[in-house]
JSON list of C-alpha atoms in Angstrom, two decimals:
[
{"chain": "A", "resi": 214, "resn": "UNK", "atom": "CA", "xyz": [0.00, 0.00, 0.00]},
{"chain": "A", "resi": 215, "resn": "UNK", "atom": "CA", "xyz": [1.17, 3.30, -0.46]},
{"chain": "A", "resi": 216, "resn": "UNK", "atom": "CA", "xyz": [2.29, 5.90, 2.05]},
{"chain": "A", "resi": 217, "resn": "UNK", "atom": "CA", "xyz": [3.44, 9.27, 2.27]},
{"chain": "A", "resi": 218, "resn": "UNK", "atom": "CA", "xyz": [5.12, 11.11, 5.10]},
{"chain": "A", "resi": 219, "resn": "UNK", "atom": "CA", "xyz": [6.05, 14.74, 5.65]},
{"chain": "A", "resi": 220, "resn": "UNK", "atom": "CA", "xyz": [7.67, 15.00, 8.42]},
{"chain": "A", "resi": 221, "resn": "UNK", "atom": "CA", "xyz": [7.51, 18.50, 9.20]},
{"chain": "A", "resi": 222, "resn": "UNK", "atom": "CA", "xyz": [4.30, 19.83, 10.67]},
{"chain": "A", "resi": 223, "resn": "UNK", "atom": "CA", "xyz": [5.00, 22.96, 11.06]},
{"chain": "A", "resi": 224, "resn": "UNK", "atom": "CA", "xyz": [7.17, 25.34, 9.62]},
{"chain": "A", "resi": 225, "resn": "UNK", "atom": "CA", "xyz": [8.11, 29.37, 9.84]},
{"chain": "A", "resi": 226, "resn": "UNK", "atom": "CA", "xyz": [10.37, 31.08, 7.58]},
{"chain": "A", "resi": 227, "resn": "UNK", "atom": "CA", "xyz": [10.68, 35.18, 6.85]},
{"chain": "A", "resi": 228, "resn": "UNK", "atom": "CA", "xyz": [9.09, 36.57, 3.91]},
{"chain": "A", "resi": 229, "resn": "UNK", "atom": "CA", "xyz": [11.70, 36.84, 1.31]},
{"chain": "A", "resi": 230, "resn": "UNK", "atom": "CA", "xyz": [13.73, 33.31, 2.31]},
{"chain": "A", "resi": 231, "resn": "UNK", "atom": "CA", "xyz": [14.10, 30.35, 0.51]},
{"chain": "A", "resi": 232, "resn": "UNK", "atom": "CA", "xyz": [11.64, 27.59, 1.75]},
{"chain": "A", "resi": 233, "resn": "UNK", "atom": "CA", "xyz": [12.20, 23.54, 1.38]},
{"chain": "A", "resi": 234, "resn": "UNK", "atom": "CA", "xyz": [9.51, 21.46, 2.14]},
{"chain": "A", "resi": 235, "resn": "UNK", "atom": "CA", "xyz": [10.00, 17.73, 2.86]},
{"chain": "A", "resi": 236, "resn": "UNK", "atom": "CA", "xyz": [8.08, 14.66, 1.38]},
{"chain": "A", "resi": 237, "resn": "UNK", "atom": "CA", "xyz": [8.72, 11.54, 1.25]},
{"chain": "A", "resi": 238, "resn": "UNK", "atom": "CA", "xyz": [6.75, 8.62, -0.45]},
{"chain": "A", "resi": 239, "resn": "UNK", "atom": "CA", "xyz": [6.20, 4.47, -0.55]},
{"chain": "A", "resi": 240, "resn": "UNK", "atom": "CA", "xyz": [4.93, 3.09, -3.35]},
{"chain": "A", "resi": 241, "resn": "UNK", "atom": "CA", "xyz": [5.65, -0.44, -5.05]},
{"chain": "A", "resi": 242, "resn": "UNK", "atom": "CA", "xyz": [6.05, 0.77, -9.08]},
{"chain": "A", "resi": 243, "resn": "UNK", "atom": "CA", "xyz": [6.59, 4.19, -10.32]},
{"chain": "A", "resi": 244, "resn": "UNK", "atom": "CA", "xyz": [4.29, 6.82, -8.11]},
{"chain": "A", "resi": 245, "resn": "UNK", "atom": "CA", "xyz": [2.65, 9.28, -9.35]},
{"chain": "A", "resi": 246, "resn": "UNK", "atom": "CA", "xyz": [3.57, 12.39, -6.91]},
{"chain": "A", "resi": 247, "resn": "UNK", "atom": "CA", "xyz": [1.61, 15.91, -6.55]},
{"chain": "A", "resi": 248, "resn": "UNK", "atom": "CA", "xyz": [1.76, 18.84, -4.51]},
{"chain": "A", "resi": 249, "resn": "UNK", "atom": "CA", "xyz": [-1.69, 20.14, -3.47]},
{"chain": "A", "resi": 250, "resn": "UNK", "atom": "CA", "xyz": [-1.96, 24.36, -1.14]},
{"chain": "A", "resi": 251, "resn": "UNK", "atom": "CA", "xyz": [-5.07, 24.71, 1.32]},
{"chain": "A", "resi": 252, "resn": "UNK", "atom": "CA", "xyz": [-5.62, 28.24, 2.35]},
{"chain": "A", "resi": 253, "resn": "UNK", "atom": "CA", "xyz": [-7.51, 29.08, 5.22]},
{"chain": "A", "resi": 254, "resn": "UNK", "atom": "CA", "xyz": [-11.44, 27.74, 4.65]},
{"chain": "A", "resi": 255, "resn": "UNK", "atom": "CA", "xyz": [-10.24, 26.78, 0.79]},
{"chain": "A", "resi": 256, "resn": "UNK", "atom": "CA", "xyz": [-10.33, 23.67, -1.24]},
{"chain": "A", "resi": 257, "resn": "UNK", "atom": "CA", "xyz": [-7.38, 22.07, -2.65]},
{"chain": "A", "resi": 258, "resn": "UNK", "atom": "CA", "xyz": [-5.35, 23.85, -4.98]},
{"chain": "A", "resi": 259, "resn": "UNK", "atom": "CA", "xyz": [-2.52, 21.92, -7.14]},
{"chain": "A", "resi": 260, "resn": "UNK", "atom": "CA", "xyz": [0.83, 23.06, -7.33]},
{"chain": "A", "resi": 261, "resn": "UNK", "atom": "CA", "xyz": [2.38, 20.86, -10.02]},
{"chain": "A", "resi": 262, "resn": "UNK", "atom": "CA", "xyz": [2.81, 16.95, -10.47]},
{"chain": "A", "resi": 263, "resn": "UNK", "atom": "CA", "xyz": [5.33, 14.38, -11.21]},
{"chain": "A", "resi": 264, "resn": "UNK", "atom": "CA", "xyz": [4.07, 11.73, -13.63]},
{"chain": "A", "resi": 265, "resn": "UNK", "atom": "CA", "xyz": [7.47, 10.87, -15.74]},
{"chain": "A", "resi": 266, "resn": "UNK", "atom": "CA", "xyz": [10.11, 12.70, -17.54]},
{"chain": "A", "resi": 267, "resn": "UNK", "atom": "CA", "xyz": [12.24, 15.58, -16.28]},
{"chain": "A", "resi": 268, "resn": "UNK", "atom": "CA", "xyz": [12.51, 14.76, -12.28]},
{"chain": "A", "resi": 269, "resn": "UNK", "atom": "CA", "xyz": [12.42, 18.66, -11.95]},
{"chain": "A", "resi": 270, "resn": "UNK", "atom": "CA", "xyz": [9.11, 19.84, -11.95]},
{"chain": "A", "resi": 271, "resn": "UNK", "atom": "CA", "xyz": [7.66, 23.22, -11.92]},
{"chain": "A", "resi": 272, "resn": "UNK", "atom": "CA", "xyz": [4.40, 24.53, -10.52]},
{"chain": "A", "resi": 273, "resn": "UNK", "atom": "CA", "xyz": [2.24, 27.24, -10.08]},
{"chain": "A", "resi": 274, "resn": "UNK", "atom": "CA", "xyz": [3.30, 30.55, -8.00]},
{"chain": "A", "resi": 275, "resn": "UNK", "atom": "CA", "xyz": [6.87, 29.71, -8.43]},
{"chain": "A", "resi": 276, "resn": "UNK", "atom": "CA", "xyz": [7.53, 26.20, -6.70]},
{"chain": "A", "resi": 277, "resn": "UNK", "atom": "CA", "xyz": [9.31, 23.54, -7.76]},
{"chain": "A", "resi": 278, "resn": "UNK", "atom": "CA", "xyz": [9.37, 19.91, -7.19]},
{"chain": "A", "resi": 279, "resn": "UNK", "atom": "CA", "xyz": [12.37, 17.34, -7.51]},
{"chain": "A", "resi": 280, "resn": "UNK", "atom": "CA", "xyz": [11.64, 13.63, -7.68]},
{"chain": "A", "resi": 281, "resn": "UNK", "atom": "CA", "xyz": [14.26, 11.70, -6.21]},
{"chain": "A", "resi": 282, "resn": "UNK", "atom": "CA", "xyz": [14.19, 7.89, -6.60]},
{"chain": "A", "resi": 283, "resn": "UNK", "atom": "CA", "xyz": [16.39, 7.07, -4.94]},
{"chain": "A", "resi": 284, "resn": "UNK", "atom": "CA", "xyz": [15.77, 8.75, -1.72]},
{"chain": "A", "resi": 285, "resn": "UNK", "atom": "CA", "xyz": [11.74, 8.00, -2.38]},
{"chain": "A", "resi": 286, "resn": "UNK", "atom": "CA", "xyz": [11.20, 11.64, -2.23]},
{"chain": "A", "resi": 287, "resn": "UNK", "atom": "CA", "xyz": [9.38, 14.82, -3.77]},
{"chain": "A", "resi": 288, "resn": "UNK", "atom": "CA", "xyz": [10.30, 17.85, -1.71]},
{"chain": "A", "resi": 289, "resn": "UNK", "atom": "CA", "xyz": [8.90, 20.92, -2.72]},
{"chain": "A", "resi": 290, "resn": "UNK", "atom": "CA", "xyz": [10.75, 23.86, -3.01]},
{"chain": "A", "resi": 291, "resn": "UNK", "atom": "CA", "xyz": [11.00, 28.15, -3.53]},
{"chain": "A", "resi": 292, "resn": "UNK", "atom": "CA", "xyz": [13.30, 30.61, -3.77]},
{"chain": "A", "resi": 293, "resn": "UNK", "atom": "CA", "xyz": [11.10, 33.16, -2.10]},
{"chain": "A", "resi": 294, "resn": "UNK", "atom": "CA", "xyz": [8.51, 33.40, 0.14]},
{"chain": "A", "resi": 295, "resn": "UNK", "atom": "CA", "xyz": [5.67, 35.90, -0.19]},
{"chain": "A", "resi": 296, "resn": "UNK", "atom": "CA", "xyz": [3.37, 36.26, 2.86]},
{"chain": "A", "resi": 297, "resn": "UNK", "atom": "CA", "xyz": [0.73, 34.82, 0.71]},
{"chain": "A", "resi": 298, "resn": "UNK", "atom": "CA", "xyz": [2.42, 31.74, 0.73]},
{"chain": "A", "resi": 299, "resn": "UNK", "atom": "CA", "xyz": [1.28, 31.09, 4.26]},
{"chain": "A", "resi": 300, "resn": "UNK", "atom": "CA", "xyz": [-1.06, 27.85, 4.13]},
{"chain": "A", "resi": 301, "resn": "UNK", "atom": "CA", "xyz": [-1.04, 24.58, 5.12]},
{"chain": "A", "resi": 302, "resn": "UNK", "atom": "CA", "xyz": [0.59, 22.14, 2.15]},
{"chain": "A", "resi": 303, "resn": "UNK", "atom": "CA", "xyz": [0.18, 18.47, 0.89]},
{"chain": "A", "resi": 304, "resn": "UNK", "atom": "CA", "xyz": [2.36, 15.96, -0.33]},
{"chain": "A", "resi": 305, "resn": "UNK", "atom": "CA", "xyz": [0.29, 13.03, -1.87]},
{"chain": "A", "resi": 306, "resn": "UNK", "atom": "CA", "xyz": [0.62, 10.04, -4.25]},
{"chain": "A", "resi": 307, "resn": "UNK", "atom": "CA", "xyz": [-1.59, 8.50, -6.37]},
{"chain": "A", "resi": 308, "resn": "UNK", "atom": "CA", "xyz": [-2.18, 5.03, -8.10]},
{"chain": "A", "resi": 309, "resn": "UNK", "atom": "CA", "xyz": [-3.80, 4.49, -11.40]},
{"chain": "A", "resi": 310, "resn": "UNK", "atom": "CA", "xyz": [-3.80, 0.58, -10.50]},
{"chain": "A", "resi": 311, "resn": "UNK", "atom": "CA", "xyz": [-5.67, 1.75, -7.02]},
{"chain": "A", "resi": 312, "resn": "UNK", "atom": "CA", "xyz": [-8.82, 3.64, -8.54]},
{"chain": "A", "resi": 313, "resn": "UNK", "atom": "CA", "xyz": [-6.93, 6.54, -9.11]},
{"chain": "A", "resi": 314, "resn": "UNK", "atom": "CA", "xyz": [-7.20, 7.44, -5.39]},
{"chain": "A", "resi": 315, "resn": "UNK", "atom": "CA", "xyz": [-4.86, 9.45, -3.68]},
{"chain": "A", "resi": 316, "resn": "UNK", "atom": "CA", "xyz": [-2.68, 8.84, -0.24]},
{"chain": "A", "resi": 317, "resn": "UNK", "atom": "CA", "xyz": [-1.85, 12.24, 1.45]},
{"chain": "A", "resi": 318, "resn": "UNK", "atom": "CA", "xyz": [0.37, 12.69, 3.91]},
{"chain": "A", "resi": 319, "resn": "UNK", "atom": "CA", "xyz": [-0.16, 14.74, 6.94]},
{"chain": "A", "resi": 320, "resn": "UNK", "atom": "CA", "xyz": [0.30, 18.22, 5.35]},
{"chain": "A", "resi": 321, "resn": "UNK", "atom": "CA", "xyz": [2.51, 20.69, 6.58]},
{"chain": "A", "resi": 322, "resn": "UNK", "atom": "CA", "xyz": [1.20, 24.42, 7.75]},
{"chain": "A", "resi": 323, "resn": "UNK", "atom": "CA", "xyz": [3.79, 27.10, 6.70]},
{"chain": "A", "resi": 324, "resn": "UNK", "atom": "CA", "xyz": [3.60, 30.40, 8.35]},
{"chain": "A", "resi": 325, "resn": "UNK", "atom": "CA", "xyz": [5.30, 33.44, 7.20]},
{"chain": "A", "resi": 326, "resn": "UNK", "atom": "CA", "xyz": [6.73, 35.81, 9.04]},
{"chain": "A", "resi": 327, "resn": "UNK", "atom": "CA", "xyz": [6.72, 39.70, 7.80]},
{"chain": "B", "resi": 485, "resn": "UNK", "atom": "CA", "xyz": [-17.20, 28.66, -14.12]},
{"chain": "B", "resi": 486, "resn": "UNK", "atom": "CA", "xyz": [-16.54, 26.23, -10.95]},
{"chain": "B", "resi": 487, "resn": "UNK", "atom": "CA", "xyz": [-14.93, 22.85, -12.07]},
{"chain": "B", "resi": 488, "resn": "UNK", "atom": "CA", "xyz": [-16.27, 21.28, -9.01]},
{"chain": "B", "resi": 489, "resn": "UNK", "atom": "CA", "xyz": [-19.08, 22.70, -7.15]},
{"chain": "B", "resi": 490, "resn": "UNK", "atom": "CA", "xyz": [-20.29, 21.39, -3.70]},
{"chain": "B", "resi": 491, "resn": "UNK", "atom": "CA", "xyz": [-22.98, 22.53, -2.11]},
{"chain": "B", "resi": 492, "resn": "UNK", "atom": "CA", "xyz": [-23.45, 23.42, 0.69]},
{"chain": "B", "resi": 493, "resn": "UNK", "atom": "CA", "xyz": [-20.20, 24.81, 1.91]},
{"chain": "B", "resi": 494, "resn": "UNK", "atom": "CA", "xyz": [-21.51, 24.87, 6.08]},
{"chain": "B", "resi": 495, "resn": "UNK", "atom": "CA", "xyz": [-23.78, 22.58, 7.11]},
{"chain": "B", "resi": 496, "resn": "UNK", "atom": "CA", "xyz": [-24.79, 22.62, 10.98]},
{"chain": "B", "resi": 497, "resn": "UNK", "atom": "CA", "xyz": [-27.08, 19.61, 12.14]},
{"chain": "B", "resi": 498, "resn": "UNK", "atom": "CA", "xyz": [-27.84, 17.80, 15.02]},
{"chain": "B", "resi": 499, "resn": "UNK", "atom": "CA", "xyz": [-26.84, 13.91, 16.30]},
{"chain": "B", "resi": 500, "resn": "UNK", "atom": "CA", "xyz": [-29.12, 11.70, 14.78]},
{"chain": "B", "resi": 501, "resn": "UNK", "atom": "CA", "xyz": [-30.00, 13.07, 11.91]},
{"chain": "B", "resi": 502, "resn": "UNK", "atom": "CA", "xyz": [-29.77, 12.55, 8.13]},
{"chain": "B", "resi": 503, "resn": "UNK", "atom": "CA", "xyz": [-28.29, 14.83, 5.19]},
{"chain": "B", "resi": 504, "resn": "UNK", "atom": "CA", "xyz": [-26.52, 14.92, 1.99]},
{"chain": "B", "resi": 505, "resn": "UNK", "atom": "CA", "xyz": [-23.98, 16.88, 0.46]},
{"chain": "B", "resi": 506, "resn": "UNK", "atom": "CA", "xyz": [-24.29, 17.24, -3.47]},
{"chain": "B", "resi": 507, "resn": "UNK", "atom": "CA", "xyz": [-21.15, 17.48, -6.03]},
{"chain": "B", "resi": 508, "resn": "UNK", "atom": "CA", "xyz": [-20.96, 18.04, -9.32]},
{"chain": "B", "resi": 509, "resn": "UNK", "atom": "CA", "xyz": [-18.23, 18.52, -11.59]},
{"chain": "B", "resi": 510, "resn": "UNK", "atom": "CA", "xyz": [-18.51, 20.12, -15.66]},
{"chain": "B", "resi": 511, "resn": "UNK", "atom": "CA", "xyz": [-15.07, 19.04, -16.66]},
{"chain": "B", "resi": 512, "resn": "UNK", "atom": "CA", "xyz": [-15.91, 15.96, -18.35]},
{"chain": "B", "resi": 513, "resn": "UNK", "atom": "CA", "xyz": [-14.15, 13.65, -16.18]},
{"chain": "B", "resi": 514, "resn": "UNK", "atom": "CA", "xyz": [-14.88, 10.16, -15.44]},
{"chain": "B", "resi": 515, "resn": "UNK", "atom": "CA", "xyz": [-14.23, 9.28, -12.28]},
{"chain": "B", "resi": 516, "resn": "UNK", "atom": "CA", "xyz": [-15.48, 11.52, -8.89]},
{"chain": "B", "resi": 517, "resn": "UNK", "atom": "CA", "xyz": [-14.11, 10.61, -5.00]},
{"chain": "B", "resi": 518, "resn": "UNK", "atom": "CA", "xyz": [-15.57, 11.74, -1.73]},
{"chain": "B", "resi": 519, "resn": "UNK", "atom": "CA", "xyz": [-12.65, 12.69, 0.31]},
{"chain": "B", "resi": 520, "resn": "UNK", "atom": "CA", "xyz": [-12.87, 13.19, 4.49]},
{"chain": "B", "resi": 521, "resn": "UNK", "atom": "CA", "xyz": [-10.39, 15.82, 6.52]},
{"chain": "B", "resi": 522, "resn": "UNK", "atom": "CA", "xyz": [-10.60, 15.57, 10.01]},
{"chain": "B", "resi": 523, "resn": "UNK", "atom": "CA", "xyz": [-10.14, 18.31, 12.53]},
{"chain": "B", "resi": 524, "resn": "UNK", "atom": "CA", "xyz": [-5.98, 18.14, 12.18]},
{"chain": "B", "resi": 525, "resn": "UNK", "atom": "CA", "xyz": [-6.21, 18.34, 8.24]},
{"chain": "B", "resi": 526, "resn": "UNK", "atom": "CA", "xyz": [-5.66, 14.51, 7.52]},
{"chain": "B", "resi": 527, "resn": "UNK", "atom": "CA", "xyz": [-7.40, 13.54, 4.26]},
{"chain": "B", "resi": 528, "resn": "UNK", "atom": "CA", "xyz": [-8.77, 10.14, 3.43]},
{"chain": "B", "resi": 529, "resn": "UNK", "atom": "CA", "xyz": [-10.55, 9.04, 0.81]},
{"chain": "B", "resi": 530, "resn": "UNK", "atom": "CA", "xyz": [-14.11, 7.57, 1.19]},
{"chain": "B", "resi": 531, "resn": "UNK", "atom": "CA", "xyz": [-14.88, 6.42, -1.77]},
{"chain": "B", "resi": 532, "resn": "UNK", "atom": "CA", "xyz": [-14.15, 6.72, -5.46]},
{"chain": "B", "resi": 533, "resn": "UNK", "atom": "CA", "xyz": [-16.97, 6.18, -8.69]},
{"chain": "B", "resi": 534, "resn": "UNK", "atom": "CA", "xyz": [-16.12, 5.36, -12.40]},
{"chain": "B", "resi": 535, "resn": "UNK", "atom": "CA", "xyz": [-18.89, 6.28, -15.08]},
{"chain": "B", "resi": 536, "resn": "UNK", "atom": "CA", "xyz": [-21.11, 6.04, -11.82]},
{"chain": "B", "resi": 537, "resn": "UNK", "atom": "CA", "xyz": [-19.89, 2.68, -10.69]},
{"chain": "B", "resi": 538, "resn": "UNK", "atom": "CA", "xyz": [-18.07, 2.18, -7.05]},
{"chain": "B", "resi": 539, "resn": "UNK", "atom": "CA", "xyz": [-14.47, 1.40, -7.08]},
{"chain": "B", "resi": 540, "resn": "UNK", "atom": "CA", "xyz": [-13.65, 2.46, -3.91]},
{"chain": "B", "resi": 541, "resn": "UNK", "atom": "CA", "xyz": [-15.14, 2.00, -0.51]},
{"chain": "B", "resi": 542, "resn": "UNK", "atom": "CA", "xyz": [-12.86, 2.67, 2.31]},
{"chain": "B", "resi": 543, "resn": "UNK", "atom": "CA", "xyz": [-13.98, 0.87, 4.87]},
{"chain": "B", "resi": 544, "resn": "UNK", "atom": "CA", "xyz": [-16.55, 3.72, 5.23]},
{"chain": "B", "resi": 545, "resn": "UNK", "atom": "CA", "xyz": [-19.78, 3.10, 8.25]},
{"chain": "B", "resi": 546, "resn": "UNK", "atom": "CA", "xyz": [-22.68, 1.90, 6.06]},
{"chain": "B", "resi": 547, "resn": "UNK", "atom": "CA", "xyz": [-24.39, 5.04, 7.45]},
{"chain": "B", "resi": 548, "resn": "UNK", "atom": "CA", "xyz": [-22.51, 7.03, 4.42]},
{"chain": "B", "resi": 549, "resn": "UNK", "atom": "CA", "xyz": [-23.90, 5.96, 1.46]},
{"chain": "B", "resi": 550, "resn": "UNK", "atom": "CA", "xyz": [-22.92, 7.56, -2.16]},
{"chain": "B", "resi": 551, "resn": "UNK", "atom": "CA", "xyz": [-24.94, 7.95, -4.93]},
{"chain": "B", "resi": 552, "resn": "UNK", "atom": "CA", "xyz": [-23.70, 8.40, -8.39]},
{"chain": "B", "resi": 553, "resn": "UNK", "atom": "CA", "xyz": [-27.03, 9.62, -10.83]},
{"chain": "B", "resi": 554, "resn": "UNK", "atom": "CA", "xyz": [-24.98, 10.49, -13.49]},
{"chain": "B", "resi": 555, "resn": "UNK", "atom": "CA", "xyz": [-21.00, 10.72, -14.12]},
{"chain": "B", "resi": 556, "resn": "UNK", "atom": "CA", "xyz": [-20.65, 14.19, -13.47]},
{"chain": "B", "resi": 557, "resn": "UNK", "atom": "CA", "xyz": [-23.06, 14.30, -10.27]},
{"chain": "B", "resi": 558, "resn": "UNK", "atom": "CA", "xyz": [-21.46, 12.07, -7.04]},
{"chain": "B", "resi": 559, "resn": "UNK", "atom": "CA", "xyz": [-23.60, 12.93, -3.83]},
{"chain": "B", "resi": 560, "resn": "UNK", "atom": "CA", "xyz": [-23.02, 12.08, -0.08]},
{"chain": "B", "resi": 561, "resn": "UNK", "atom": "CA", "xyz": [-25.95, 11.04, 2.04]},
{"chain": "B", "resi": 562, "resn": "UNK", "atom": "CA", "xyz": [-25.42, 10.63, 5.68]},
{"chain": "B", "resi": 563, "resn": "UNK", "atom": "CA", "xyz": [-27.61, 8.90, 8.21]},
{"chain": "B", "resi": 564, "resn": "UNK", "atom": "CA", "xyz": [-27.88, 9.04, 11.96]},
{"chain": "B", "resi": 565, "resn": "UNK", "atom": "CA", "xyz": [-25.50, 11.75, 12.09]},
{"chain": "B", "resi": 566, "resn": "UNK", "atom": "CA", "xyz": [-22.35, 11.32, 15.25]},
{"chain": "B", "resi": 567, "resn": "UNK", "atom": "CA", "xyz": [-20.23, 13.83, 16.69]},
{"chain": "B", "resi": 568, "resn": "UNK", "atom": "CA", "xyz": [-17.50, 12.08, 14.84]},
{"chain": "B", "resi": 569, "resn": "UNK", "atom": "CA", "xyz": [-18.71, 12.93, 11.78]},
{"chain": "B", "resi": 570, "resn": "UNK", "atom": "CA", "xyz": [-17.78, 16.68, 12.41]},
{"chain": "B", "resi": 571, "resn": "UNK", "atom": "CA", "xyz": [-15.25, 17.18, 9.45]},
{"chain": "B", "resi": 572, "resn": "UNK", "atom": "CA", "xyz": [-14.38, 19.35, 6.14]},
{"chain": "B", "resi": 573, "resn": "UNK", "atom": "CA", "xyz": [-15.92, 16.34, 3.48]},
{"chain": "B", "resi": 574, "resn": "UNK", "atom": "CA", "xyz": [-14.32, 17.67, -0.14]},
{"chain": "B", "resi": 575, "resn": "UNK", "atom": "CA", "xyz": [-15.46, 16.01, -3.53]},
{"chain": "B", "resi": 576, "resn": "UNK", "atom": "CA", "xyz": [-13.35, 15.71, -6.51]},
{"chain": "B", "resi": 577, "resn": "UNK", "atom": "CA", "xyz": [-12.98, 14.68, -9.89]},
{"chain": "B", "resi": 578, "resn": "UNK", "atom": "CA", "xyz": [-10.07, 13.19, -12.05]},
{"chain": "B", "resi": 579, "resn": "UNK", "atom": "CA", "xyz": [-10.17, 11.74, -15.50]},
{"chain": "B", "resi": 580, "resn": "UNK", "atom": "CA", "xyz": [-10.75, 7.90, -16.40]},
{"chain": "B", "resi": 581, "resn": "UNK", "atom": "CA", "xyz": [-9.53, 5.42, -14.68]},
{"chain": "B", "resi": 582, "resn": "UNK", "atom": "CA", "xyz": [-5.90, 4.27, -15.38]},
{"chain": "B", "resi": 583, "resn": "UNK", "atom": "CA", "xyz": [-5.46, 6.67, -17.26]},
{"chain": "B", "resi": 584, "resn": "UNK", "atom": "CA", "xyz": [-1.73, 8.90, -17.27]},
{"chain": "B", "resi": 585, "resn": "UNK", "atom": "CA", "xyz": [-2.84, 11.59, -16.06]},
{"chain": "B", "resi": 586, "resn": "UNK", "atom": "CA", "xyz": [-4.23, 11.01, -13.07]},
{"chain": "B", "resi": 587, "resn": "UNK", "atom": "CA", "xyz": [-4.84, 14.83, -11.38]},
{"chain": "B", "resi": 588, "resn": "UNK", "atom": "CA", "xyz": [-7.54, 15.39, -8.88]},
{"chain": "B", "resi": 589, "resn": "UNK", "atom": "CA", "xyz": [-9.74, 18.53, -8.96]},
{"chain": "B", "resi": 590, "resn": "UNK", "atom": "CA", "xyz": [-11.22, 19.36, -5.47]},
{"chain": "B", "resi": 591, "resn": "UNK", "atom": "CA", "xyz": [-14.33, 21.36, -4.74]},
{"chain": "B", "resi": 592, "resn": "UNK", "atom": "CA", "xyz": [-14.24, 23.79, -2.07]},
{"chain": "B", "resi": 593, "resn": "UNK", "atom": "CA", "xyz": [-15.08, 21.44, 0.69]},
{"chain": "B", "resi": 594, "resn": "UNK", "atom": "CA", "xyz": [-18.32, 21.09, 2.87]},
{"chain": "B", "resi": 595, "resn": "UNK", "atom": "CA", "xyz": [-17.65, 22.26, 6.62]},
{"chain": "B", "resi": 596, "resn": "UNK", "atom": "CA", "xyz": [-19.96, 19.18, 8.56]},
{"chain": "B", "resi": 597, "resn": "UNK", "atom": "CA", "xyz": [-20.97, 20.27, 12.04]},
{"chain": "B", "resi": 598, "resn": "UNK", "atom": "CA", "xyz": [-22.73, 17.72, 13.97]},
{"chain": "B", "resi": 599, "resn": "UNK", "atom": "CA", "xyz": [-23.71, 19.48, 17.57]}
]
């Protein structure tokens, strides 16, 4: 079965730093790896995806996303933090063999300091 | 033009009784989920349809039961509503099943209050 982790729950940086966000993943064959933002009282909102291809991946609003193999991992990543950025953030992994569902981890809520 | 729309967005009821949550999606996709957050953000899916058949039932109480009229139309009834039922319940909507591109589009959540 597959599994995702992000081990950081929370996590404050100042508006203008670099941010890393960490996620790592279990799944038997090739995963299929997203990035999903929840603001405050908001649905989910998809940052970018990792299907095949380029293992550097870029999203929406300026992240990036680097699949790593051999570390099982899909860390999200951006150069600068706008206040905006502040929201709560999920790692997840899906399986076309599983009905296309989708394993999330336990998200991680950025806050950003002015 | 909303992708996928869920309605309502706050719904307040009390223990014991029964209500559904509607979803609908115009983006031509095949297959629609029922997804559950709890009160510290974890989601879990509840169930998943293809062309209005279940694929997916995750070990869901029988008291949630999803109905599927149409493929772009996946709706949540609840019975004998529990205080542990209290959570953020978001549909979505991805396209057929197996296929490569497997992206989920999430509606804006329903906010389930059960007092």
């Amino acid at each position: 079965a597959q599994s995702v982790t992000q081990p950081d729950i929370h996590i404050t940086v100042s508006e203008g730093a670099s941010l890393e966000l960490r996620c790592n993943y279990s799944y038997g064959a090739t995963p299929y790896l997203f990035w999903y933002v929840q603001s405050p009282g908001q649905g989910l909102q998809l940052l970018l995806k990792y299907f095949s291809g380029d293992t550097l991946v870029q999203g929406i609003k300026g992240f990036e996303a680097e699949f790593k193999r051999s570390q099982s991992s899909f860390n999200l990543r951006k150069p600068s933090v706008h206040w905006s950025d502040a929201a709560e953030y999920f790692c997840a992994v899906g399986a076309a063999g599983g009905g296309n569902k989708l394993t999330f981890g336990t998200g991680t809520q950025l806050k950003v300091e002015l | 033009d909303t992708a996928v729309s869920q309605t309502p967005k706050y719904l307040v009821t009390q223990m014991g009784n029964d209500k559904s949550i509607k979803c609908e999606q115009n983006l031509g996709h095949d297959t629609m989920y029922w997804y559950k957050q709890d009160s510290k953000k974890f989601l879990k899916i509840m169930f998943s349809y293809n062309n209005k058949e279940l694929i997916i039932n995750e070990t869901v109480p029988n008291r949630f039961s999803p109905k599927s009229p149409d493929k772009a139309h996946l709706n949540l009834h609840i019975n004998s509503l529990e205080l542990g039922d209290s959570a953020v319940y978001f549909c979505a909507s991805s396209q057929a099943l197996g296929a490569l591109n497997t992206e989920a589009f999430f509606g804006q959540g329903t906010r389930l209050t059960v007092v």
